[in-house]
């Protein structure tokens, strides 16, 4: 059996066991709780909400906010992290404040964000940007500062310009750490998407789908929302892993396994 197929089958074993147990619990009458529903009822709800467009519009709204917030947080995080890593002066000026601010819980920013940006999409995107910013900036900074001094010395012996040194030595050596920050930013931003939709003004989104299900005690809709959130998270993880593998192919493969 091909190694990749074997790995995929191993990864699918636990979800298959959970789904099988879920189906059997209702099929054979092991439970009759109202806090859980049969898997076929969740499937019927998924089909219904897909056909009327509610599921797709909710997913599109959540993904739109997520991508906007993640992009902003990542770009700003890369810029600030690179500046911190390359400039000792910038680190002395900004570093202490940054390391203090990162200790503040992400949820503690919501009151301030809601005052500055209101309660709509701008506030949610600002919240998601903040969630992505900190892991990206910190890992970028650590990656650049961890570049072996020997590599820099060799580049200077070969008379690399400052730009060549940055592009071909520093950033290349820091890429694994930078990708770790981007991956964590991706994860935190997606988790923060649901938090923002719960805690700020309700609107279209997967968070709203979950909230409606909870308020009306539609457990099939709640469980569907949980499944969708998990599947999107799995897809994001898969895409991030593939992109990292491509970007670091010159190293002979990805440096991390998530």
Coordinates of N, CA and C in Angstrom, one line a residue:
X1 N 0.9 -1.2 0.0 CA 0.0 0.0 0.0 C 0.9 1.2 0.0
X2 N 0.5 2.2 -0.8 CA 1.3 3.5 -0.9 C 1.3 4.2 0.5
X3 N 2.5 4.7 0.9 CA 2.6 5.3 2.2 C 1.6 6.4 2.5
X4 N 1.4 7.3 1.4 CA 0.4 8.4 1.6 C -1.0 7.9 1.8
X5 N -1.4 6.8 1.1 CA -2.7 6.2 1.3 C -2.8 5.6 2.7
X6 N -1.8 5.0 3.1 CA -1.8 4.4 4.5 C -1.9 5.5 5.5
X7 N -1.2 6.6 5.4 CA -1.4 7.7 6.3 C -2.8 8.3 6.3
X8 N -3.4 8.4 5.1 CA -4.7 8.9 5.0 C -5.7 8.0 5.7
X9 N -5.6 6.7 5.5 CA -6.5 5.8 6.1 C -6.4 5.8 7.6
X10 N -5.1 5.9 8.1 CA -5.0 6.1 9.6 C -5.6 7.3 10.1
X11 N -5.5 8.4 9.4 CA -6.1 9.7 9.8 C -7.6 9.6 9.8
X12 N -8.2 8.8 8.9 CA -9.6 8.7 8.7 C -10.2 7.7 9.7
X13 N -9.4 7.0 10.4 CA -9.9 5.9 11.3 C -10.7 6.5 12.4
X14 N -10.2 7.5 13.1 CA -11.0 8.1 14.3 C -12.3 8.8 13.8
X15 N -12.3 9.6 12.8 CA -13.5 10.2 12.3 C -14.5 9.1 12.0
X16 N -14.1 8.1 11.3 CA -15.0 7.0 10.9 C -15.6 6.3 12.1
X17 N -14.8 6.1 13.2 CA -15.2 5.5 14.4 C -16.3 6.4 15.1
X18 N -16.0 7.7 15.1 CA -17.0 8.6 15.8 C -18.3 8.6 15.0
X19 N -18.2 8.7 13.7 CA -19.5 8.7 12.9 C -20.2 7.4 13.0
X20 N -19.5 6.3 13.0 CA -20.1 5.0 13.2 C -20.8 4.8 14.5
X21 N -20.1 5.3 15.6 CA -20.7 5.3 16.9 C -21.9 6.2 17.0
X22 N -21.8 7.3 16.4 CA -23.0 8.3 16.4 C -24.2 7.7 15.7
X23 N -24.0 7.1 14.6 CA -25.1 6.4 13.9 C -25.7 5.3 14.7
X24 N -24.8 4.4 15.2 CA -25.3 3.3 16.0 C -26.0 3.6 17.2
X25 N -25.6 4.7 17.9 CA -26.3 5.1 19.1 C -27.8 5.4 19.0
X26 N -28.2 5.9 17.8 CA -29.6 6.1 17.5 C -30.2 5.0 16.8
X27 N -29.4 4.3 16.0 CA -30.0 3.2 15.3 C -30.4 2.0 16.2
X28 N -29.6 1.8 17.2 CA -29.9 0.7 18.2 C -30.5 1.2 19.5
X29 N -30.9 2.4 19.6 CA -31.6 3.0 20.7 C -30.7 3.1 22.0
X30 N -29.4 3.3 21.8 CA -28.6 3.5 23.0 C -28.8 4.8 23.7
X31 N -29.4 5.8 23.0 CA -29.7 7.1 23.7 C -31.0 7.7 23.1
X32 N -31.6 8.5 23.8 CA -32.8 9.2 23.3 C -32.8 10.6 23.8
X33 N -31.6 11.1 24.2 CA -31.4 12.5 24.7 C -31.8 13.5 23.6
X34 N -32.4 14.6 24.1 CA -32.7 15.7 23.2 C -31.5 16.6 22.9
X35 N -30.4 16.4 23.6 CA -29.3 17.2 23.5 C -28.4 16.8 22.3
X36 N -28.8 15.7 21.7 CA -28.1 15.2 20.5 C -29.1 14.7 19.5
X37 N -28.8 14.6 18.2 CA -29.7 14.2 17.2 C -29.1 13.2 16.3
X38 N -29.8 12.4 15.6 CA -29.3 11.4 14.7 C -28.5 12.0 13.6
X39 N -27.5 11.3 13.1 CA -26.6 11.9 12.0 C -27.4 12.1 10.7
X40 N -28.4 11.3 10.5 CA -29.2 11.5 9.2 C -30.0 12.8 9.3
X41 N -30.4 13.2 10.5 CA -31.1 14.5 10.7 C -30.2 15.7 10.4
X42 N -28.9 15.6 10.8 CA -27.9 16.6 10.5 C -27.7 16.7 9.0
X43 N -27.6 15.5 8.4 CA -27.4 15.5 6.9 C -28.6 16.1 6.2
X44 N -29.8 15.8 6.7 CA -31.0 16.4 6.1 C -31.0 18.0 6.2
X45 N -30.6 18.4 7.4 CA -30.5 19.9 7.6 C -29.4 20.5 6.7
X46 N -28.3 19.8 6.5 CA -27.3 20.3 5.6 C -27.8 20.4 4.2
X47 N -28.5 19.4 3.7 CA -29.1 19.5 2.4 C -30.1 20.6 2.3
X48 N -30.9 20.8 3.3 CA -31.9 21.8 3.2 C -31.3 23.2 3.2
X49 N -30.3 23.4 4.1 CA -29.7 24.8 4.2 C -28.8 25.0 3.0
X50 N -28.3 24.0 2.3 CA -27.5 24.2 1.1 C -28.4 24.5 0.0
X51 N -29.5 23.9 -0.1 CA -30.5 24.2 -1.2 C -31.1 25.6 -1.2
X52 N -31.4 26.0 0.1 CA -31.9 27.4 0.2 C -30.9 28.5 0.2
X53 N -29.6 28.1 0.2 CA -28.5 29.0 0.1 C -28.0 29.6 1.4
X54 N -28.7 29.2 2.5 CA -28.3 29.8 3.8 C -26.9 29.3 4.3
X55 N -26.6 28.1 4.1 CA -25.3 27.6 4.5 C -24.2 28.2 3.7
X56 N -24.4 28.3 2.4 CA -23.3 28.9 1.5 C -23.1 30.3 1.8
X57 N -24.2 31.1 2.0 CA -24.1 32.5 2.3 C -23.4 32.7 3.6
X58 N -23.7 31.9 4.6 CA -23.1 32.0 6.0 C -21.6 31.7 5.9
X59 N -21.3 30.6 5.2 CA -19.9 30.2 5.0 C -19.1 31.3 4.3
X60 N -19.7 31.9 3.2 CA -19.0 32.9 2.4 C -18.8 34.1 3.3
X61 N -19.7 34.5 4.1 CA -19.6 35.7 5.0 C -18.4 35.5 6.0
X62 N -18.4 34.3 6.6 CA -17.3 34.0 7.6 C -16.0 34.0 6.9
X63 N -15.9 33.3 5.8 CA -14.6 33.2 5.1 C -14.1 34.5 4.6
X64 N -15.0 35.4 4.1 CA -14.7 36.7 3.7 C -14.0 37.5 4.8
X65 N -14.6 37.5 6.0 CA -14.1 38.2 7.1 C -12.7 37.6 7.5
X66 N -12.7 36.3 7.5 CA -11.5 35.6 7.9 C -10.3 35.9 7.0
X67 N -10.5 35.9 5.7 CA -9.4 36.2 4.7 C -9.0 37.6 4.8
X68 N -9.9 38.5 5.0 CA -9.5 39.9 5.1 C -8.7 40.2 6.4
X69 N -9.2 39.7 7.5 CA -8.4 39.8 8.7 C -7.1 39.1 8.7
X70 N -7.1 37.9 8.2 CA -5.8 37.2 8.1 C -4.8 37.9 7.3
X71 N -5.2 38.4 6.1 CA -4.3 39.1 5.2 C -3.7 40.3 5.8
X72 N -4.6 41.1 6.5 CA -4.1 42.4 7.1 C -3.1 42.0 8.2
X73 N -3.5 41.1 9.1 CA -2.7 40.8 10.2 C -1.3 40.2 9.8
X74 N -1.3 39.3 8.7 CA -0.1 38.7 8.2 C 0.8 39.7 7.6
X75 N 0.3 40.6 6.8 CA 1.2 41.6 6.1 C 1.8 42.5 7.1
X76 N 1.0 43.0 8.0 CA 1.5 43.9 9.1 C 2.5 43.2 10.0
X77 N 2.2 41.9 10.3 CA 3.0 41.1 11.2 C 4.4 40.9 10.5
X78 N 4.4 40.5 9.2 CA 5.6 40.3 8.5 C 6.5 41.6 8.5
X79 N 5.9 42.7 8.2 CA 6.6 43.9 8.1 C 7.2 44.3 9.5
X80 N 6.4 44.3 10.5 CA 6.9 44.6 11.9 C 7.9 43.6 12.4
X81 N 7.7 42.3 12.1 CA 8.6 41.3 12.6 C 10.0 41.4 11.9
X82 N 9.9 41.7 10.6 CA 11.2 41.9 9.8 C 11.9 43.1 10.3
X83 N 11.2 44.2 10.6 CA 11.9 45.4 11.1 C 12.5 45.1 12.5
X84 N 11.8 44.4 13.3 CA 12.3 44.1 14.6 C 13.6 43.2 14.5
X85 N 13.5 42.2 13.6 CA 14.7 41.3 13.4 C 15.9 42.0 12.8
X86 N 15.7 42.9 12.0 CA 16.8 43.5 11.3 C 17.4 44.8 12.0
X87 N 16.6 45.4 12.8 CA 17.0 46.7 13.4 C 17.0 46.6 14.9
X88 N 18.2 46.7 15.5 CA 18.3 46.7 17.0 C 17.7 47.9 17.6
X89 N 17.8 49.0 16.9 CA 17.2 50.3 17.4 C 15.7 50.1 17.4
X90 N 15.1 49.6 16.3 CA 13.6 49.4 16.3 C 13.2 48.5 17.4
X91 N 14.0 47.4 17.6 CA 13.6 46.5 18.6 C 13.6 47.1 20.0
X92 N 14.6 48.0 20.3 CA 14.6 48.7 21.6 C 13.5 49.6 21.7
X93 N 13.1 50.3 20.6 CA 12.0 51.2 20.7 C 10.6 50.6 20.8
X94 N 10.4 49.5 20.0 CA 9.1 48.9 19.9 C 8.9 47.6 20.7
X95 N 10.0 46.8 20.8 CA 10.0 45.5 21.4 C 9.4 45.4 22.8
X96 N 9.8 46.3 23.7 CA 9.2 46.2 25.1 C 7.7 46.4 25.1
X97 N 7.2 47.3 24.3 CA 5.8 47.6 24.2 C 5.1 46.4 23.6
X98 N 5.6 45.9 22.5 CA 5.0 44.7 21.9 C 4.9 43.5 22.8
X99 N 6.0 43.2 23.5 CA 6.0 42.1 24.4 C 5.0 42.3 25.6
X100 N 4.8 43.5 25.9 CA 3.8 43.8 27.0 C 2.4 43.6 26.4
X101 N 2.1 44.2 25.2 CA 0.8 44.1 24.7 C 0.4 42.7 24.3
X102 N 1.3 41.8 23.9 CA 1.0 40.5 23.6 C 0.4 39.6 24.7
X103 N 0.7 40.1 26.0 CA 0.2 39.4 27.2 C -1.3 39.7 27.4
X104 N -1.8 40.7 26.8 CA -3.2 41.0 26.9 C -4.1 40.0 26.2
X105 N -5.0 39.4 26.9 CA -5.9 38.4 26.2 C -6.6 39.0 25.0
X106 N -6.7 38.2 23.9 CA -7.3 38.7 22.7 C -8.8 39.2 23.0
X107 N -9.5 38.5 23.8 CA -10.9 38.9 24.1 C -11.0 40.2 24.8
X108 N -9.9 40.6 25.5 CA -9.9 41.9 26.2 C -9.9 43.1 25.3
X109 N -9.5 42.8 24.0 CA -9.5 43.9 23.1 C -10.9 44.2 22.5
X110 N -11.9 43.3 22.7 CA -13.2 43.5 22.1 C -13.8 44.8 22.5
X111 N -13.9 45.2 23.8 CA -14.5 46.5 24.1 C -13.9 47.7 23.4
X112 N -12.6 47.7 23.4 CA -11.9 48.8 22.7 C -12.1 48.8 21.2
X113 N -12.0 47.6 20.6 CA -12.3 47.5 19.2 C -13.7 48.0 18.8
X114 N -14.7 47.6 19.7 CA -16.1 48.0 19.4 C -16.3 49.5 19.5
X115 N -15.5 50.1 20.4 CA -15.6 51.6 20.5 C -15.0 52.3 19.3
X116 N -13.8 51.7 18.8 CA -13.1 52.3 17.7 C -13.8 52.1 16.4
X117 N -14.3 50.8 16.2 CA -14.8 50.4 14.8 C -16.3 50.1 14.8
X118 N -16.9 50.2 15.9 CA -18.4 49.9 15.9 C -18.5 48.4 16.2
X119 N -19.7 47.8 15.8 CA -20.0 46.4 16.0 C -20.2 45.6 14.8
X120 N -19.9 46.2 13.6 CA -20.1 45.5 12.4 C -18.9 44.8 11.8
X121 N -18.8 44.6 10.5 CA -17.7 43.9 9.9 C -16.4 44.5 10.1
X122 N -16.2 45.9 10.1 CA -14.9 46.5 10.4 C -14.3 46.0 11.7
X123 N -15.2 46.0 12.7 CA -14.7 45.6 14.1 C -14.3 44.1 14.0
X124 N -15.0 43.3 13.4 CA -14.7 41.8 13.3 C -13.4 41.6 12.5
X125 N -13.2 42.3 11.5 CA -11.9 42.2 10.7 C -10.8 42.7 11.5
X126 N -10.9 43.8 12.3 CA -9.9 44.3 13.1 C -9.5 43.3 14.2
X127 N -10.5 42.6 14.7 CA -10.3 41.6 15.7 C -9.5 40.4 15.2
X128 N -9.9 40.0 14.0 CA -9.2 38.9 13.3 C -7.8 39.3 12.9
X129 N -7.6 40.5 12.5 CA -6.2 41.0 12.2 C -5.3 40.9 13.4
X130 N -5.8 41.3 14.5 CA -5.1 41.2 15.8 C -4.7 39.8 16.1
X131 N -5.7 38.9 15.9 CA -5.4 37.5 16.2 C -4.3 36.9 15.3
X132 N -4.2 37.3 14.1 CA -3.2 36.8 13.2 C -1.9 37.5 13.4
X133 N -1.9 38.8 13.8 CA -0.7 39.6 13.9 C 0.3 39.1 14.8
X134 N 0.0 38.7 16.0 CA 0.9 38.4 17.1 C 1.8 37.2 16.8
X135 N 1.2 36.0 16.4 CA 2.0 34.9 16.0 C 2.9 35.1 14.8
X136 N 2.5 35.9 13.9 CA 3.3 36.2 12.7 C 4.5 37.1 13.0
X137 N 4.2 38.2 13.8 CA 5.3 39.1 14.1 C 6.3 38.4 15.0
X138 N 5.9 37.7 16.0 CA 6.8 37.1 16.9 C 7.7 36.0 16.2
X139 N 7.1 35.1 15.4 CA 7.8 34.1 14.7 C 8.8 34.6 13.7
X140 N 8.3 35.7 13.0 CA 9.2 36.3 12.0 C 10.4 36.9 12.7
X141 N 10.2 37.6 13.8 CA 11.3 38.2 14.6 C 12.3 37.1 15.1
X142 N 11.7 36.0 15.6 CA 12.6 35.0 16.1 C 13.3 34.3 15.0
X143 N 12.7 34.1 13.9 CA 13.3 33.4 12.7 C 14.5 34.2 12.2
X144 N 14.3 35.5 12.1 CA 15.4 36.4 11.6 C 16.6 36.5 12.6
X145 N 16.2 36.6 13.9 CA 17.3 36.7 14.9 C 18.0 35.4 15.1
X146 N 17.4 34.2 14.7 CA 18.0 32.9 14.9 C 18.9 32.5 13.7
X147 N 19.0 33.3 12.7 CA 19.9 33.0 11.5 C 21.3 32.8 12.0
X148 N 21.9 31.7 11.7 CA 23.3 31.4 12.2 C 24.3 32.5 11.7
X149 N 25.1 33.0 12.6 CA 26.1 34.1 12.3 C 27.0 33.6 11.2
X150 N 27.3 32.3 11.2 CA 28.2 31.8 10.2 C 27.8 32.0 8.7
X151 N 26.4 31.9 8.5 CA 25.9 32.1 7.2 C 26.1 33.6 6.8
X152 N 25.9 34.5 7.7 CA 26.1 35.9 7.4 C 27.5 36.2 7.1
X153 N 28.4 35.6 7.9 CA 29.9 35.9 7.6 C 30.3 35.3 6.3
X154 N 29.8 34.2 5.9 CA 30.1 33.6 4.5 C 29.6 34.5 3.4
X155 N 28.4 35.1 3.6 CA 27.8 36.0 2.6 C 28.7 37.2 2.5
X156 N 29.2 37.7 3.6 CA 30.0 38.9 3.6 C 31.4 38.6 2.9
X157 N 31.9 37.4 3.1 CA 33.1 37.0 2.4 C 32.9 37.1 0.9
X158 N 31.7 36.6 0.4 CA 31.4 36.7 -1.0 C 30.9 38.0 -1.5
X159 N 31.0 39.0 -0.6 CA 30.6 40.4 -1.0 C 29.2 40.6 -1.4
X160 N 28.3 39.9 -0.7 CA 26.9 40.1 -0.9 C 26.5 41.5 -0.6
X161 N 25.6 42.1 -1.4 CA 25.1 43.4 -1.0 C 24.1 43.2 0.1
X162 N 23.6 44.3 0.7 CA 22.6 44.2 1.8 C 21.4 43.5 1.3
X163 N 20.9 43.9 0.1 CA 19.7 43.3 -0.4 C 19.9 41.8 -0.7
X164 N 21.0 41.4 -1.2 CA 21.3 40.0 -1.5 C 21.4 39.2 -0.2
X165 N 22.0 39.8 0.8 CA 22.1 39.2 2.1 C 20.7 38.9 2.7
X166 N 19.9 39.9 2.6 CA 18.5 39.8 3.2 C 17.7 38.7 2.4
X167 N 17.8 38.8 1.1 CA 16.9 37.9 0.3 C 17.4 36.4 0.3
X168 N 18.7 36.3 0.1 CA 19.3 34.9 -0.2 C 19.8 34.2 1.1
X169 N 20.0 35.0 2.1 CA 20.5 34.3 3.3 C 19.5 34.5 4.5
X170 N 19.3 35.7 4.9 CA 18.5 35.9 6.1 C 17.0 35.4 6.0
X171 N 16.3 35.8 4.9 CA 14.9 35.4 4.8 C 14.8 33.9 4.5
X172 N 15.8 33.4 3.7 CA 15.7 31.9 3.4 C 15.9 31.1 4.7
X173 N 16.8 31.5 5.5 CA 17.1 30.8 6.7 C 15.9 30.9 7.7
X174 N 15.2 32.1 7.7 CA 14.2 32.3 8.6 C 12.8 31.8 8.1
X175 N 12.7 31.3 6.9 CA 11.5 30.8 6.3 C 10.7 29.8 7.2
X176 N 11.4 28.8 7.7 CA 10.6 27.8 8.5 C 9.9 28.5 9.7
X177 N 10.6 29.4 10.4 CA 9.9 30.0 11.5 C 8.8 31.0 11.0
X178 N 9.1 31.6 9.9 CA 8.0 32.5 9.4 C 6.8 31.8 9.0
X179 N 7.0 30.6 8.4 CA 5.8 29.8 8.0 C 5.1 29.3 9.2
X180 N 5.8 29.0 10.3 CA 5.2 28.6 11.5 C 4.3 29.7 12.0
X181 N 4.8 30.9 12.0 CA 3.9 32.1 12.4 C 2.7 32.3 11.5
X182 N 2.9 32.1 10.2 CA 1.7 32.3 9.3 C 0.7 31.2 9.6
X183 N 1.2 29.9 9.8 CA 0.3 28.8 10.1 C -0.5 29.1 11.4
X184 N 0.2 29.5 12.4 CA -0.5 29.8 13.7 C -1.5 31.0 13.5
X185 N -1.1 32.0 12.7 CA -2.0 33.1 12.4 C -3.2 32.7 11.7
X186 N -3.0 31.7 10.8 CA -4.2 31.2 10.0 C -5.1 30.5 11.0
X187 N -4.6 29.7 11.9 CA -5.4 29.0 12.9 C -6.1 29.9 13.8
X188 N -5.4 30.9 14.4 CA -5.9 31.8 15.4 C -7.0 32.7 14.7
X189 N -6.7 33.1 13.5 CA -7.7 34.0 12.8 C -9.0 33.2 12.6
X190 N -8.9 31.9 12.2 CA -10.2 31.2 11.9 C -10.9 31.0 13.3
X191 N -10.2 30.6 14.3 CA -10.9 30.5 15.6 C -11.5 31.8 16.1
X192 N -10.8 32.9 15.8 CA -11.3 34.2 16.2 C -12.5 34.6 15.4
X193 N -12.6 34.1 14.2 CA -13.8 34.4 13.3 C -15.1 34.0 14.1
X194 N -15.1 32.8 14.6 CA -16.3 32.4 15.3 C -16.5 33.2 16.6
X195 N -15.4 33.6 17.3 CA -15.5 34.4 18.5 C -16.1 35.8 18.2
X196 N -15.6 36.3 17.1 CA -16.1 37.7 16.7 C -17.6 37.6 16.3
X197 N -18.0 36.6 15.6 CA -19.4 36.5 15.3 C -20.3 36.2 16.4
X198 N -19.8 35.6 17.5 CA -20.5 35.4 18.7 C -20.6 36.7 19.5
X199 N -19.5 37.4 19.7 CA -19.4 38.4 20.7 C -19.7 39.8 20.2
X200 N -19.6 40.0 18.9 CA -20.0 41.3 18.3 C -21.4 41.2 17.6
X201 N -21.8 42.2 17.0 CA -23.2 42.2 16.4 C -23.4 41.0 15.5
X202 N -24.5 40.4 15.8 CA -24.9 39.2 15.0 C -25.1 39.6 13.5
X203 N -24.7 38.8 12.6 CA -24.9 39.0 11.2 C -24.7 37.7 10.5
X204 N -24.7 37.7 9.2 CA -24.5 36.4 8.4 C -23.1 35.8 8.8
X205 N -23.1 34.5 8.9 CA -21.9 33.8 9.2 C -22.1 32.5 9.9
X206 N -21.1 31.7 10.0 CA -21.3 30.4 10.6 C -21.6 30.6 12.1
X207 N -21.0 31.6 12.7 CA -21.3 31.9 14.1 C -22.7 32.2 14.3
X208 N -23.3 32.9 13.4 CA -24.8 33.3 13.5 C -25.6 32.0 13.3
X209 N -25.2 31.1 12.4 CA -25.9 29.8 12.2 C -25.9 29.0 13.5
X210 N -24.7 29.0 14.2 CA -24.6 28.3 15.5 C -25.5 29.0 16.6
X211 N -25.5 30.3 16.6 CA -26.2 31.1 17.6 C -27.7 30.8 17.4
X212 N -28.2 30.9 16.1 CA -29.6 30.6 15.9 C -30.0 29.2 16.3
X213 N -29.2 28.3 16.0 CA -29.4 26.9 16.5 C -29.5 26.7 18.0
X214 N -28.6 27.4 18.7 CA -28.6 27.4 20.1 C -29.9 28.0 20.7
X215 N -30.2 29.2 20.2 CA -31.4 29.9 20.7 C -32.7 29.2 20.5
X216 N -32.8 28.5 19.4 CA -34.1 27.8 19.1 C -34.0 26.3 19.4
X217 N -32.8 25.9 20.0 CA -32.6 24.5 20.4 C -32.7 23.6 19.2
X218 N -32.2 24.0 18.0 CA -32.1 23.2 16.8 C -30.7 22.5 16.9
X219 N -30.7 21.4 17.6 CA -29.4 20.7 17.7 C -28.8 20.2 16.4
X220 N -29.7 19.9 15.5 CA -29.2 19.5 14.2 C -28.4 20.6 13.5
X221 N -28.9 21.9 13.6 CA -28.2 23.0 13.0 C -26.9 23.3 13.8
X222 N -26.9 23.2 15.1 CA -25.7 23.4 15.9 C -24.6 22.4 15.6
X223 N -25.0 21.1 15.5 CA -24.0 20.1 15.1 C -23.5 20.3 13.7
X224 N -24.4 20.7 12.8 CA -23.9 21.0 11.4 C -22.9 22.1 11.4
X225 N -23.1 23.2 12.2 CA -22.2 24.3 12.3 C -20.8 23.8 12.8
X226 N -20.8 22.9 13.8 CA -19.6 22.4 14.4 C -18.8 21.6 13.3
X227 N -19.6 20.8 12.6 CA -18.9 20.0 11.5 C -18.3 20.9 10.5
X228 N -19.0 21.9 10.0 CA -18.6 22.8 9.0 C -17.3 23.5 9.5
X229 N -17.3 24.0 10.7 CA -16.1 24.7 11.3 C -14.9 23.8 11.3
X230 N -15.1 22.5 11.7 CA -14.0 21.5 11.7 C -13.5 21.3 10.3
X231 N -14.4 21.1 9.3 CA -14.0 20.8 7.9 C -13.2 22.0 7.3
X232 N -13.7 23.2 7.6 CA -13.0 24.4 7.1 C -11.6 24.5 7.7
X233 N -11.5 24.2 9.0 CA -10.2 24.2 9.7 C -9.3 23.2 9.1
X234 N -9.8 22.0 8.8 CA -9.0 20.9 8.2 C -8.5 21.3 6.8
X235 N -9.4 22.0 6.1 CA -9.0 22.4 4.7 C -7.9 23.5 4.8
X236 N -8.0 24.4 5.7 CA -7.0 25.5 5.9 C -5.7 24.9 6.3
X237 N -5.7 23.9 7.2 CA -4.5 23.2 7.6 C -3.8 22.5 6.4
X238 N -4.6 21.9 5.6 CA -4.1 21.1 4.4 C -3.5 22.1 3.4
X239 N -4.2 23.2 3.1 CA -3.6 24.2 2.2 C -2.3 24.8 2.7
X240 N -2.3 25.1 4.0 CA -1.1 25.7 4.6 C 0.1 24.7 4.5
X241 N -0.2 23.5 4.8 CA 0.9 22.5 4.7 C 1.4 22.3 3.3
X242 N 0.5 22.3 2.3 CA 1.0 22.2 0.9 C 1.8 23.4 0.5
X243 N 1.3 24.6 0.8 CA 2.1 25.8 0.4 C 3.4 25.8 1.1
X244 N 3.5 25.4 2.3 CA 4.8 25.4 3.0 C 5.7 24.4 2.3
X245 N 5.2 23.2 2.0 CA 6.0 22.2 1.3 C 6.6 22.7 0.0
X246 N 5.8 23.4 -0.7 CA 6.2 24.0 -2.0 C 7.3 25.0 -1.8
X247 N 7.0 25.9 -0.8 CA 8.0 27.0 -0.6 C 9.3 26.6 -0.1
X248 N 9.3 25.4 0.7 CA 10.5 24.9 1.3 C 11.1 23.7 0.5
X249 N 10.6 23.5 -0.7 CA 11.1 22.4 -1.5 C 12.6 22.3 -1.6
X250 N 13.2 23.5 -1.7 CA 14.7 23.6 -1.8 C 15.4 23.0 -0.6
X251 N 14.7 22.8 0.5 CA 15.3 22.3 1.7 C 15.2 20.7 1.7
X252 N 14.5 20.2 0.7 CA 14.3 18.8 0.7 C 13.0 18.3 1.3
X253 N 12.1 19.3 1.5 CA 10.8 18.9 2.1 C 10.4 19.9 3.2
X254 N 9.2 19.7 3.7 CA 8.7 20.6 4.8 C 9.4 20.3 6.1
X255 N 9.6 21.3 6.8 CA 10.3 21.2 8.1 C 9.4 20.9 9.3
X256 N 8.1 21.0 9.0 CA 7.1 20.8 10.1 C 6.0 19.8 9.7
X257 N 5.5 19.1 10.6 CA 4.3 18.3 10.4 C 3.2 18.7 11.4
X258 N 2.1 19.1 10.8 CA 1.1 19.6 11.7 C 0.0 18.6 11.9

